[in-house]
PDB file of C-alpha atoms and ligand atoms in Angstrom:
ATOM      1  CA  UNK A   1     -34.575 -62.198 -47.537  1.00  0.00           C
ATOM      2  CA  UNK A   2     -35.637 -58.797 -46.322  1.00  0.00           C
ATOM      3  CA  UNK A   3     -38.924 -57.779 -44.703  1.00  0.00           C
ATOM      4  CA  UNK A   4     -41.424 -55.050 -45.499  1.00  0.00           C
ATOM      5  CA  UNK A   5     -42.423 -52.992 -42.470  1.00  0.00           C
ATOM      6  CA  UNK A   6     -45.888 -51.431 -42.773  1.00  0.00           C
ATOM      7  CA  UNK A   7     -47.247 -49.007 -40.180  1.00  0.00           C
ATOM      8  CA  UNK A   8     -50.989 -48.426 -40.078  1.00  0.00           C
ATOM      9  CA  UNK A   9     -51.473 -51.922 -41.508  1.00  0.00           C
ATOM     10  CA  UNK A  10     -54.678 -52.722 -39.602  1.00  0.00           C
ATOM     11  CA  UNK A  11     -57.101 -50.796 -41.845  1.00  0.00           C
ATOM     12  CA  UNK A  12     -57.453 -48.685 -44.981  1.00  0.00           C
ATOM     13  CA  UNK A  13     -54.469 -47.969 -47.206  1.00  0.00           C
ATOM     14  CA  UNK A  14     -51.970 -49.784 -44.961  1.00  0.00           C
ATOM     15  CA  UNK A  15     -54.119 -52.920 -44.944  1.00  0.00           C
ATOM     16  CA  UNK A  16     -54.298 -52.775 -48.746  1.00  0.00           C
ATOM     17  CA  UNK A  17     -50.483 -52.560 -48.877  1.00  0.00           C
ATOM     18  CA  UNK A  18     -50.276 -55.616 -46.604  1.00  0.00           C
ATOM     19  CA  UNK A  19     -52.691 -57.554 -48.834  1.00  0.00           C
ATOM     20  CA  UNK A  20     -50.745 -56.632 -51.966  1.00  0.00           C
ATOM     21  CA  UNK A  21     -47.415 -57.675 -50.430  1.00  0.00           C
ATOM     22  CA  UNK A  22     -49.003 -60.907 -49.172  1.00  0.00           C
ATOM     23  CA  UNK A  23     -50.119 -61.628 -52.762  1.00  0.00           C
ATOM     24  CA  UNK A  24     -46.441 -61.179 -53.659  1.00  0.00           C
ATOM     25  CA  UNK A  25     -45.535 -63.620 -50.835  1.00  0.00           C
ATOM     26  CA  UNK A  26     -43.414 -60.979 -49.100  1.00  0.00           C
ATOM     27  CA  UNK A  27     -42.301 -61.357 -45.504  1.00  0.00           C
ATOM     28  CA  UNK A  28     -43.695 -58.518 -43.397  1.00  0.00           C
ATOM     29  CA  UNK A  29     -43.779 -56.766 -40.050  1.00  0.00           C
ATOM     30  CA  UNK A  30     -47.199 -55.201 -39.505  1.00  0.00           C
ATOM     31  CA  UNK A  31     -47.614 -52.296 -37.078  1.00  0.00           C
ATOM     32  CA  UNK A  32     -50.734 -50.649 -35.627  1.00  0.00           C
ATOM     33  CA  UNK A  33     -52.389 -50.397 -32.207  1.00  0.00           C
ATOM     34  CA  UNK A  34     -55.041 -52.985 -32.919  1.00  0.00           C
ATOM     35  CA  UNK A  35     -53.300 -56.330 -32.425  1.00  0.00           C
ATOM     36  CA  UNK A  36     -56.465 -58.361 -32.990  1.00  0.00           C
ATOM     37  CA  UNK A  37     -57.139 -56.718 -36.364  1.00  0.00           C
ATOM     38  CA  UNK A  38     -53.531 -57.286 -37.443  1.00  0.00           C
ATOM     39  CA  UNK A  39     -53.730 -60.951 -36.426  1.00  0.00           C
ATOM     40  CA  UNK A  40     -57.016 -61.453 -38.279  1.00  0.00           C
ATOM     41  CA  UNK A  41     -55.521 -59.807 -41.347  1.00  0.00           C
ATOM     42  CA  UNK A  42     -52.380 -61.959 -41.215  1.00  0.00           C
ATOM     43  CA  UNK A  43     -54.463 -65.135 -40.916  1.00  0.00           C
ATOM     44  CA  UNK A  44     -56.784 -64.081 -43.751  1.00  0.00           C
ATOM     45  CA  UNK A  45     -54.106 -63.082 -46.241  1.00  0.00           C
ATOM     46  CA  UNK A  46     -51.539 -65.759 -45.439  1.00  0.00           C
ATOM     47  CA  UNK A  47     -53.609 -68.905 -44.659  1.00  0.00           C
ATOM     48  CA  UNK A  48     -50.932 -71.362 -45.754  1.00  0.00           C
ATOM     49  CA  UNK A  49     -48.187 -69.494 -43.877  1.00  0.00           C
ATOM     50  CA  UNK A  50     -46.010 -69.088 -46.973  1.00  0.00           C
ATOM     51  CA  UNK A  51     -44.924 -65.602 -45.955  1.00  0.00           C
ATOM     52  CA  UNK A  52     -43.347 -64.873 -42.557  1.00  0.00           C
ATOM     53  CA  UNK A  53     -45.639 -62.232 -41.065  1.00  0.00           C
ATOM     54  CA  UNK A  54     -44.897 -60.603 -37.720  1.00  0.00           C
ATOM     55  CA  UNK A  55     -47.353 -58.550 -35.709  1.00  0.00           C
ATOM     56  CA  UNK A  56     -45.830 -55.694 -33.745  1.00  0.00           C
ATOM     57  CA  UNK A  57     -48.671 -53.926 -31.951  1.00  0.00           C
ATOM     58  CA  UNK A  58     -47.551 -50.434 -30.984  1.00  0.00           C
ATOM     59  CA  UNK A  59     -49.060 -47.031 -30.328  1.00  0.00           C
ATOM     60  CA  UNK A  60     -47.025 -44.625 -32.437  1.00  0.00           C
ATOM     61  CA  UNK A  61     -48.337 -41.833 -30.239  1.00  0.00           C
ATOM     62  CA  UNK A  62     -45.794 -43.053 -27.679  1.00  0.00           C
ATOM     63  CA  UNK A  63     -42.422 -41.423 -28.513  1.00  0.00           C
ATOM     64  CA  UNK A  64     -40.585 -44.641 -27.551  1.00  0.00           C
ATOM     65  CA  UNK A  65     -42.552 -46.834 -29.944  1.00  0.00           C
ATOM     66  CA  UNK A  66     -40.221 -46.466 -32.990  1.00  0.00           C
ATOM     67  CA  UNK A  67     -37.303 -47.708 -30.878  1.00  0.00           C
ATOM     68  CA  UNK A  68     -39.372 -50.657 -29.625  1.00  0.00           C
ATOM     69  CA  UNK A  69     -40.307 -51.551 -33.216  1.00  0.00           C
ATOM     70  CA  UNK A  70     -36.636 -51.379 -34.173  1.00  0.00           C
ATOM     71  CA  UNK A  71     -35.679 -53.560 -31.181  1.00  0.00           C
ATOM     72  CA  UNK A  72     -38.437 -56.044 -32.073  1.00  0.00           C
ATOM     73  CA  UNK A  73     -36.920 -56.479 -35.555  1.00  0.00           C
ATOM     74  CA  UNK A  74     -33.299 -56.501 -34.375  1.00  0.00           C
ATOM     75  CA  UNK A  75     -33.901 -59.140 -31.669  1.00  0.00           C
ATOM     76  CA  UNK A  76     -35.537 -61.442 -34.257  1.00  0.00           C
ATOM     77  CA  UNK A  77     -32.930 -60.608 -36.924  1.00  0.00           C
ATOM     78  CA  UNK A  78     -35.590 -59.314 -39.311  1.00  0.00           C
ATOM     79  CA  UNK A  79     -33.774 -57.260 -41.920  1.00  0.00           C
ATOM     80  CA  UNK A  80     -36.058 -54.447 -43.085  1.00  0.00           C
ATOM     81  CA  UNK A  81     -35.697 -53.695 -46.801  1.00  0.00           C
ATOM     82  CA  UNK A  82     -38.801 -51.559 -47.264  1.00  0.00           C
ATOM     83  CA  UNK A  83     -40.622 -49.258 -44.843  1.00  0.00           C
ATOM     84  CA  UNK A  84     -44.141 -48.105 -45.650  1.00  0.00           C
ATOM     85  CA  UNK A  85     -45.139 -45.266 -43.327  1.00  0.00           C
ATOM     86  CA  UNK A  86     -48.892 -45.305 -43.567  1.00  0.00           C
ATOM     87  CA  UNK A  87     -50.113 -44.745 -39.994  1.00  0.00           C
ATOM     88  CA  UNK A  88     -51.758 -41.370 -39.621  1.00  0.00           C
ATOM     89  CA  UNK A  89     -54.922 -39.510 -38.821  1.00  0.00           C
ATOM     90  CA  UNK A  90     -56.476 -36.069 -39.018  1.00  0.00           C
ATOM     91  CA  UNK A  91     -59.087 -33.921 -37.275  1.00  0.00           C
ATOM     92  CA  UNK A  92     -61.327 -31.450 -39.049  1.00  0.00           C
ATOM     93  CA  UNK A  93     -62.471 -28.428 -37.105  1.00  0.00           C
ATOM     94  CA  UNK A  94     -61.578 -25.022 -35.721  1.00  0.00           C
ATOM     95  CA  UNK A  95     -57.981 -24.918 -34.507  1.00  0.00           C
ATOM     96  CA  UNK A  96     -58.814 -22.968 -31.342  1.00  0.00           C
ATOM     97  CA  UNK A  97     -61.068 -25.742 -30.046  1.00  0.00           C
ATOM     98  CA  UNK A  98     -58.854 -28.663 -30.979  1.00  0.00           C
ATOM     99  CA  UNK A  99     -58.048 -30.664 -27.831  1.00  0.00           C
ATOM    100  CA  UNK A 100     -54.366 -30.228 -26.950  1.00  0.00           C
ATOM    101  CA  UNK A 101     -53.846 -33.968 -26.464  1.00  0.00           C
ATOM    102  CA  UNK A 102     -55.187 -34.631 -29.986  1.00  0.00           C
ATOM    103  CA  UNK A 103     -52.855 -31.970 -31.357  1.00  0.00           C
ATOM    104  CA  UNK A 104     -49.826 -33.545 -29.709  1.00  0.00           C
ATOM    105  CA  UNK A 105     -50.830 -37.068 -30.710  1.00  0.00           C
ATOM    106  CA  UNK A 106     -51.223 -36.033 -34.346  1.00  0.00           C
ATOM    107  CA  UNK A 107     -47.769 -34.456 -34.465  1.00  0.00           C
ATOM    108  CA  UNK A 108     -46.276 -37.554 -32.842  1.00  0.00           C
ATOM    109  CA  UNK A 109     -48.021 -40.171 -35.006  1.00  0.00           C
ATOM    110  CA  UNK A 110     -47.987 -38.350 -38.363  1.00  0.00           C
ATOM    111  CA  UNK A 111     -44.492 -36.850 -38.255  1.00  0.00           C
ATOM    112  CA  UNK A 112     -42.169 -37.744 -35.355  1.00  0.00           C
ATOM    113  CA  UNK A 113     -42.851 -41.494 -35.407  1.00  0.00           C
ATOM    114  CA  UNK A 114     -42.156 -41.914 -39.113  1.00  0.00           C
ATOM    115  CA  UNK A 115     -39.050 -39.691 -38.968  1.00  0.00           C
ATOM    116  CA  UNK A 116     -37.562 -41.659 -36.051  1.00  0.00           C
ATOM    117  CA  UNK A 117     -38.535 -45.029 -37.529  1.00  0.00           C
ATOM    118  CA  UNK A 118     -36.717 -44.189 -40.764  1.00  0.00           C
ATOM    119  CA  UNK A 119     -33.666 -43.038 -38.796  1.00  0.00           C
ATOM    120  CA  UNK A 120     -33.502 -46.364 -36.928  1.00  0.00           C
ATOM    121  CA  UNK A 121     -33.636 -48.569 -40.022  1.00  0.00           C
ATOM    122  CA  UNK A 122     -31.685 -46.433 -42.485  1.00  0.00           C
ATOM    123  CA  UNK A 123     -28.118 -47.461 -41.459  1.00  0.00           C
ATOM    124  CA  UNK A 124     -29.039 -51.118 -42.114  1.00  0.00           C
ATOM    125  CA  UNK A 125     -30.390 -50.279 -45.560  1.00  0.00           C
ATOM    126  CA  UNK A 126     -27.339 -48.159 -46.405  1.00  0.00           C
ATOM    127  CA  UNK A 127     -25.030 -51.006 -45.332  1.00  0.00           C
ATOM    128  CA  UNK A 128     -26.913 -53.274 -47.764  1.00  0.00           C
ATOM    129  CA  UNK A 129     -26.827 -50.538 -50.441  1.00  0.00           C
ATOM    130  CA  UNK A 130     -30.453 -51.463 -51.002  1.00  0.00           C
ATOM    131  CA  UNK A 131     -33.752 -50.331 -49.566  1.00  0.00           C
ATOM    132  CA  UNK A 132     -36.970 -48.449 -50.059  1.00  0.00           C
ATOM    133  CA  UNK A 133     -39.144 -46.003 -48.153  1.00  0.00           C
ATOM    134  CA  UNK A 134     -42.748 -45.213 -49.059  1.00  0.00           C
ATOM    135  CA  UNK A 135     -44.204 -42.326 -47.073  1.00  0.00           C
ATOM    136  CA  UNK A 136     -47.919 -41.621 -47.283  1.00  0.00           C
ATOM    137  CA  UNK A 137     -48.635 -37.893 -47.388  1.00  0.00           C
ATOM    138  CA  UNK A 138     -51.604 -36.210 -49.080  1.00  0.00           C
ATOM    139  CA  UNK A 139     -52.480 -33.567 -51.670  1.00  0.00           C
ATOM    140  CA  UNK A 140     -53.407 -31.649 -48.501  1.00  0.00           C
ATOM    141  CA  UNK A 141     -49.698 -31.351 -47.752  1.00  0.00           C
ATOM    142  CA  UNK A 142     -49.011 -28.962 -50.615  1.00  0.00           C
ATOM    143  CA  UNK A 143     -50.778 -26.014 -48.999  1.00  0.00           C
ATOM    144  CA  UNK A 144     -52.455 -24.928 -45.790  1.00  0.00           C
ATOM    145  CA  UNK A 145     -56.047 -26.152 -45.507  1.00  0.00           C
ATOM    146  CA  UNK A 146     -58.402 -24.138 -43.297  1.00  0.00           C
ATOM    147  CA  UNK A 147     -59.988 -26.297 -40.572  1.00  0.00           C
ATOM    148  CA  UNK A 148     -57.524 -29.077 -41.383  1.00  0.00           C
ATOM    149  CA  UNK A 149     -54.493 -26.927 -40.599  1.00  0.00           C
ATOM    150  CA  UNK A 150     -52.446 -29.206 -38.378  1.00  0.00           C
ATOM    151  CA  UNK A 151     -53.177 -32.275 -40.482  1.00  0.00           C
ATOM    152  CA  UNK A 152     -52.073 -30.449 -43.651  1.00  0.00           C
ATOM    153  CA  UNK A 153     -48.941 -29.232 -41.849  1.00  0.00           C
ATOM    154  CA  UNK A 154     -47.999 -32.778 -40.802  1.00  0.00           C
ATOM    155  CA  UNK A 155     -48.444 -33.904 -44.401  1.00  0.00           C
ATOM    156  CA  UNK A 156     -46.176 -31.031 -45.573  1.00  0.00           C
ATOM    157  CA  UNK A 157     -43.549 -32.286 -43.121  1.00  0.00           C
ATOM    158  CA  UNK A 158     -43.726 -35.727 -44.740  1.00  0.00           C
ATOM    159  CA  UNK A 159     -43.320 -34.246 -48.223  1.00  0.00           C
ATOM    160  CA  UNK A 160     -40.274 -32.107 -47.385  1.00  0.00           C
ATOM    161  CA  UNK A 161     -38.542 -34.841 -45.359  1.00  0.00           C
ATOM    162  CA  UNK A 162     -39.148 -37.305 -48.203  1.00  0.00           C
ATOM    163  CA  UNK A 163     -37.792 -34.846 -50.782  1.00  0.00           C
ATOM    164  CA  UNK A 164     -34.616 -34.342 -48.764  1.00  0.00           C
ATOM    165  CA  UNK A 165     -34.114 -38.077 -48.178  1.00  0.00           C
ATOM    166  CA  UNK A 166     -34.781 -38.891 -51.834  1.00  0.00           C
ATOM    167  CA  UNK A 167     -31.952 -36.563 -52.842  1.00  0.00           C
ATOM    168  CA  UNK A 168     -29.645 -37.589 -50.007  1.00  0.00           C
ATOM    169  CA  UNK A 169     -30.032 -41.336 -50.516  1.00  0.00           C
ATOM    170  CA  UNK A 170     -30.397 -41.771 -54.253  1.00  0.00           C
ATOM    171  CA  UNK A 171     -26.708 -42.665 -54.730  1.00  0.00           C
ATOM    172  CA  UNK A 172     -26.773 -45.091 -51.800  1.00  0.00           C
ATOM    173  CA  UNK A 173     -29.226 -47.553 -53.310  1.00  0.00           C
ATOM    174  CA  UNK A 174     -32.202 -46.326 -51.259  1.00  0.00           C
ATOM    175  CA  UNK A 175     -35.408 -45.313 -53.025  1.00  0.00           C
ATOM    176  CA  UNK A 176     -37.650 -42.765 -51.318  1.00  0.00           C
ATOM    177  CA  UNK A 177     -41.124 -41.928 -52.617  1.00  0.00           C
ATOM    178  CA  UNK A 178     -43.852 -39.797 -51.128  1.00  0.00           C
ATOM    179  CA  UNK A 179     -47.405 -40.701 -52.078  1.00  0.00           C
ATOM    180  CA  UNK A 180     -49.942 -37.862 -52.215  1.00  0.00           C
ATOM    181  CA  UNK A 181     -53.523 -39.121 -52.507  1.00  0.00           C
ATOM    182  CA  UNK A 182     -56.758 -37.138 -52.553  1.00  0.00           C
ATOM    183  CA  UNK A 183     -59.877 -38.619 -50.931  1.00  0.00           C
ATOM    184  CA  UNK A 184     -59.685 -42.356 -50.352  1.00  0.00           C
ATOM    185  CA  UNK A 185     -62.506 -44.516 -49.093  1.00  0.00           C
ATOM    186  CA  UNK A 186     -61.251 -45.630 -45.645  1.00  0.00           C
ATOM    187  CA  UNK A 187     -62.113 -45.124 -41.982  1.00  0.00           C
ATOM    188  CA  UNK A 188     -59.901 -42.019 -41.991  1.00  0.00           C
ATOM    189  CA  UNK A 189     -62.808 -39.605 -42.480  1.00  0.00           C
ATOM    190  CA  UNK A 190     -64.876 -40.973 -39.604  1.00  0.00           C
ATOM    191  CA  UNK A 191     -61.971 -40.431 -37.209  1.00  0.00           C
ATOM    192  CA  UNK A 192     -61.291 -37.002 -38.766  1.00  0.00           C
ATOM    193  CA  UNK A 193     -64.940 -36.050 -38.292  1.00  0.00           C
ATOM    194  CA  UNK A 194     -65.186 -34.911 -41.884  1.00  0.00           C
ATOM    195  CA  UNK A 195     -67.513 -35.794 -44.731  1.00  0.00           C
ATOM    196  CA  UNK A 196     -65.969 -36.417 -48.168  1.00  0.00           C
ATOM    197  CA  UNK A 197     -69.498 -36.581 -49.613  1.00  0.00           C
ATOM    198  CA  UNK A 198     -69.654 -32.822 -48.954  1.00  0.00           C
ATOM    199  CA  UNK A 199     -66.701 -32.237 -51.268  1.00  0.00           C
ATOM    200  CA  UNK A 200     -67.051 -32.094 -55.029  1.00  0.00           C
ATOM    201  CA  UNK A 201     -63.890 -34.198 -55.366  1.00  0.00           C
ATOM    202  CA  UNK A 202     -64.254 -37.897 -56.183  1.00  0.00           C
ATOM    203  CA  UNK A 203     -63.344 -40.617 -53.678  1.00  0.00           C
ATOM    204  CA  UNK A 204     -60.989 -43.411 -54.817  1.00  0.00           C
ATOM    205  CA  UNK A 205     -60.274 -46.798 -53.268  1.00  0.00           C
ATOM    206  CA  UNK A 206     -57.089 -47.785 -51.402  1.00  0.00           C
ATOM    207  CA  UNK A 207     -55.979 -50.155 -54.189  1.00  0.00           C
ATOM    208  CA  UNK A 208     -55.431 -47.132 -56.463  1.00  0.00           C
ATOM    209  CA  UNK A 209     -52.949 -45.723 -53.932  1.00  0.00           C
ATOM    210  CA  UNK A 210     -51.089 -49.004 -53.487  1.00  0.00           C
ATOM    211  CA  UNK A 211     -50.774 -49.640 -57.218  1.00  0.00           C
ATOM    212  CA  UNK A 212     -49.411 -46.134 -57.862  1.00  0.00           C
ATOM    213  CA  UNK A 213     -47.032 -46.331 -54.883  1.00  0.00           C
ATOM    214  CA  UNK A 214     -45.461 -49.616 -55.978  1.00  0.00           C
ATOM    215  CA  UNK A 215     -45.109 -48.379 -59.562  1.00  0.00           C
ATOM    216  CA  UNK A 216     -43.511 -45.181 -58.236  1.00  0.00           C
ATOM    217  CA  UNK A 217     -41.123 -47.114 -55.989  1.00  0.00           C
ATOM    218  CA  UNK A 218     -39.895 -49.265 -58.873  1.00  0.00           C
ATOM    219  CA  UNK A 219     -39.010 -46.090 -60.809  1.00  0.00           C
ATOM    220  CA  UNK A 220     -37.833 -44.210 -57.684  1.00  0.00           C
ATOM    221  CA  UNK A 221     -40.291 -41.453 -58.575  1.00  0.00           C
ATOM    222  CA  UNK A 222     -40.195 -38.864 -55.809  1.00  0.00           C
ATOM    223  CA  UNK A 223     -43.801 -37.605 -55.837  1.00  0.00           C
ATOM    224  CA  UNK A 224     -46.496 -40.176 -56.545  1.00  0.00           C
ATOM    225  CA  UNK A 225     -50.017 -38.945 -57.338  1.00  0.00           C
ATOM    226  CA  UNK A 226     -52.441 -41.870 -57.397  1.00  0.00           C
ATOM    227  CA  UNK A 227     -54.885 -40.159 -59.781  1.00  0.00           C
ATOM    228  CA  UNK A 228     -54.570 -37.644 -62.594  1.00  0.00           C
ATOM    229  CA  UNK A 229     -56.772 -35.274 -60.605  1.00  0.00           C
ATOM    230  CA  UNK A 230     -54.378 -35.409 -57.608  1.00  0.00           C
ATOM    231  CA  UNK A 231     -51.521 -34.481 -59.935  1.00  0.00           C
ATOM    232  CA  UNK A 232     -53.514 -31.725 -61.645  1.00  0.00           C
ATOM    233  CA  UNK A 233     -54.599 -30.067 -58.383  1.00  0.00           C
ATOM    234  CA  UNK A 234     -50.973 -29.732 -57.287  1.00  0.00           C
ATOM    235  CA  UNK A 235     -49.525 -28.901 -60.709  1.00  0.00           C
ATOM    236  CA  UNK A 236     -51.979 -26.029 -61.289  1.00  0.00           C
ATOM    237  CA  UNK A 237     -50.778 -24.318 -58.092  1.00  0.00           C
ATOM    238  CA  UNK A 238     -47.781 -23.067 -60.088  1.00  0.00           C
ATOM    239  CA  UNK A 239     -49.993 -20.789 -62.172  1.00  0.00           C
ATOM    240  CA  UNK A 240     -52.259 -19.152 -59.587  1.00  0.00           C
ATOM    241  CA  UNK A 241     -51.637 -16.764 -56.675  1.00  0.00           C
ATOM    242  CA  UNK A 242     -51.023 -18.462 -53.330  1.00  0.00           C
ATOM    243  CA  UNK A 243     -54.159 -16.919 -51.771  1.00  0.00           C
ATOM    244  CA  UNK A 244     -56.258 -18.507 -54.538  1.00  0.00           C
ATOM    245  CA  UNK A 245     -54.631 -21.863 -53.759  1.00  0.00           C
ATOM    246  CA  UNK A 246     -55.602 -21.532 -50.083  1.00  0.00           C
ATOM    247  CA  UNK A 247     -59.175 -20.504 -50.900  1.00  0.00           C
ATOM    248  CA  UNK A 248     -59.557 -23.402 -53.328  1.00  0.00           C
ATOM    249  CA  UNK A 249     -58.174 -25.880 -50.782  1.00  0.00           C
ATOM    250  CA  UNK A 250     -60.649 -24.660 -48.145  1.00  0.00           C
ATOM    251  CA  UNK A 251     -63.473 -24.894 -50.681  1.00  0.00           C
ATOM    252  CA  UNK A 252     -62.567 -28.426 -51.777  1.00  0.00           C
ATOM    253  CA  UNK A 253     -62.133 -29.752 -48.226  1.00  0.00           C
ATOM    254  CA  UNK A 254     -65.255 -31.352 -46.728  1.00  0.00           C
ATOM    255  CA  UNK A 255     -65.837 -28.450 -44.360  1.00  0.00           C
ATOM    256  CA  UNK A 256     -69.047 -29.618 -42.802  1.00  0.00           C
ATOM    257  CA  UNK A 257     -67.677 -31.156 -39.651  1.00  0.00           C
ATOM    258  CA  UNK A 258     -69.517 -32.483 -36.661  1.00  0.00           C
ATOM    259  CA  UNK A 259     -70.854 -29.874 -34.292  1.00  0.00           C
ATOM    260  CA  UNK A 260     -69.367 -29.717 -30.831  1.00  0.00           C
ATOM    261  CA  UNK A 261     -65.765 -29.696 -32.009  1.00  0.00           C
TER     262      UNK A 261
HETATM  263  N1  NAP B 301     -58.262 -41.637 -46.585  1.00  0.00           N
HETATM  264  C1  NAP B 301     -57.875 -40.544 -47.218  1.00  0.00           C
HETATM  265  O1  NAP B 301     -58.687 -39.830 -47.848  1.00  0.00           O
HETATM  266  C2  NAP B 301     -56.430 -40.145 -47.201  1.00  0.00           C
HETATM  267  C3  NAP B 301     -56.001 -39.192 -48.128  1.00  0.00           C
HETATM  268  C4  NAP B 301     -54.675 -38.805 -48.133  1.00  0.00           C
HETATM  269  C5  NAP B 301     -53.776 -39.373 -47.241  1.00  0.00           C
HETATM  270  N2  NAP B 301     -54.214 -40.295 -46.349  1.00  0.00           N
HETATM  271  C6  NAP B 301     -53.226 -40.865 -45.402  1.00  0.00           C
HETATM  272  O2  NAP B 301     -53.209 -42.261 -45.563  1.00  0.00           O
HETATM  273  C7  NAP B 301     -52.718 -42.860 -44.349  1.00  0.00           C
HETATM  274  C8  NAP B 301     -53.601 -44.045 -44.007  1.00  0.00           C
HETATM  275  O3  NAP B 301     -54.901 -43.566 -43.717  1.00  0.00           O
HETATM  276  P1  NAP B 301     -56.202 -44.364 -44.120  1.00  0.00           P
HETATM  277  O4  NAP B 301     -56.961 -43.527 -45.050  1.00  0.00           O
HETATM  278  O5  NAP B 301     -55.858 -45.760 -44.517  1.00  0.00           O
HETATM  279  O6  NAP B 301     -56.975 -44.318 -42.723  1.00  0.00           O
HETATM  280  P2  NAP B 301     -57.362 -45.450 -41.679  1.00  0.00           P
HETATM  281  O7  NAP B 301     -58.140 -46.530 -42.325  1.00  0.00           O
HETATM  282  O8  NAP B 301     -57.959 -44.709 -40.524  1.00  0.00           O
HETATM  283  O9  NAP B 301     -55.949 -46.075 -41.246  1.00  0.00           O
HETATM  284  C9  NAP B 301     -55.084 -45.450 -40.341  1.00  0.00           C
HETATM  285  C10 NAP B 301     -54.081 -46.465 -39.851  1.00  0.00           C
HETATM  286  O10 NAP B 301     -53.177 -45.804 -38.947  1.00  0.00           O
HETATM  287  C11 NAP B 301     -53.115 -46.560 -37.746  1.00  0.00           C
HETATM  288  N3  NAP B 301     -52.889 -45.669 -36.622  1.00  0.00           N
HETATM  289  C12 NAP B 301     -53.599 -44.557 -36.281  1.00  0.00           C
HETATM  290  N4  NAP B 301     -53.148 -44.057 -35.126  1.00  0.00           N
HETATM  291  C13 NAP B 301     -52.120 -44.884 -34.722  1.00  0.00           C
HETATM  292  C14 NAP B 301     -51.269 -44.903 -33.586  1.00  0.00           C
HETATM  293  N5  NAP B 301     -51.372 -43.998 -32.596  1.00  0.00           N
HETATM  294  N6  NAP B 301     -50.336 -45.891 -33.501  1.00  0.00           N
HETATM  295  C15 NAP B 301     -50.243 -46.820 -34.475  1.00  0.00           C
HETATM  296  N7  NAP B 301     -51.022 -46.851 -35.566  1.00  0.00           N
HETATM  297  C16 NAP B 301     -51.967 -45.892 -35.689  1.00  0.00           C
HETATM  298  C17 NAP B 301     -54.473 -47.254 -37.635  1.00  0.00           C
HETATM  299  O11 NAP B 301     -54.384 -48.444 -36.873  1.00  0.00           O
HETATM  300  P3  NAP B 301     -54.946 -48.621 -35.371  1.00  0.00           P
HETATM  301  O12 NAP B 301     -56.177 -47.784 -35.239  1.00  0.00           O
HETATM  302  O13 NAP B 301     -55.179 -50.095 -35.253  1.00  0.00           O
HETATM  303  O14 NAP B 301     -53.826 -48.159 -34.507  1.00  0.00           O
HETATM  304  C18 NAP B 301     -54.726 -47.612 -39.095  1.00  0.00           C
HETATM  305  O15 NAP B 301     -54.103 -48.815 -39.414  1.00  0.00           O
HETATM  306  C19 NAP B 301     -52.721 -41.746 -43.300  1.00  0.00           C
HETATM  307  O16 NAP B 301     -51.387 -41.307 -43.112  1.00  0.00           O
HETATM  308  C20 NAP B 301     -53.554 -40.643 -43.941  1.00  0.00           C
HETATM  309  O17 NAP B 301     -53.137 -39.377 -43.501  1.00  0.00           O
HETATM  310  C21 NAP B 301     -55.522 -40.705 -46.300  1.00  0.00           C
END
């Protein structure tokens, strides 16, 4: 039996993935910094211990963490059949005042960690001629977003890497999907210091993302848009000038961010 590895499993969308896979009695490796939250979650969703759930507390901001996660699985002979790269965060605010350590951490967690993690586990999946990768991006990754510039750029990275891997791996039995949600009701916005209630766009719940992602994985659908609106916002970009796309993105983003940043 293979395991599902979920990063960012302690809260929000990743936690919802973990709950859904627990309902399906899947064996899992859960990754996030907060070990206590992961342990509470494992106990809550798997009270009878039917599934084999491992907690691998790691800070993906540390460049060595993907290797440690890989070693953790290898030493315990946990064969990873599905990776869900969900860990990520953003900061809203003027780029010139963004703390340099936050900038570097965001690049590391949102892009480098997932890219290296996939690289570690991919040979095992290819050897099995079976595997899946779900990468969580955002509608924000389809264009630059003023005052969310680095976050949007990291999400673009996830989209283009996923597109390349989808094409490269489709004949090797590996499914690769990239999920592109709009606003989802999680703790993300508090950490990002942004206010979705200041956007005219609706806010969905994490279950909508998880349902769409699993459906997309089964069909090996490259781009997964959890709602029709997410799809429409990206699809319409084909028919308008790029500058209009950028202006619209800046308008739709919750631009009122906390003062002092
Ligand atoms: N919410 C939205 O509106 C929205 C929209 C589009 C895309 N997304 C994407 O969805 C993904 C999940 O976000 P969410 O909305 O569920 O937010 P969330 O509730 O804040 O969850 C973020 C997860 O990432 C983990 N994480 C953050 N930094 C980490 C680090 N350095 N090392 C390890 N784990 C780390 C957190 O765990 P710990 O704090 O315990 O480490 C947490 O489990 C992100 O990639 C985000 O960009 C969110």
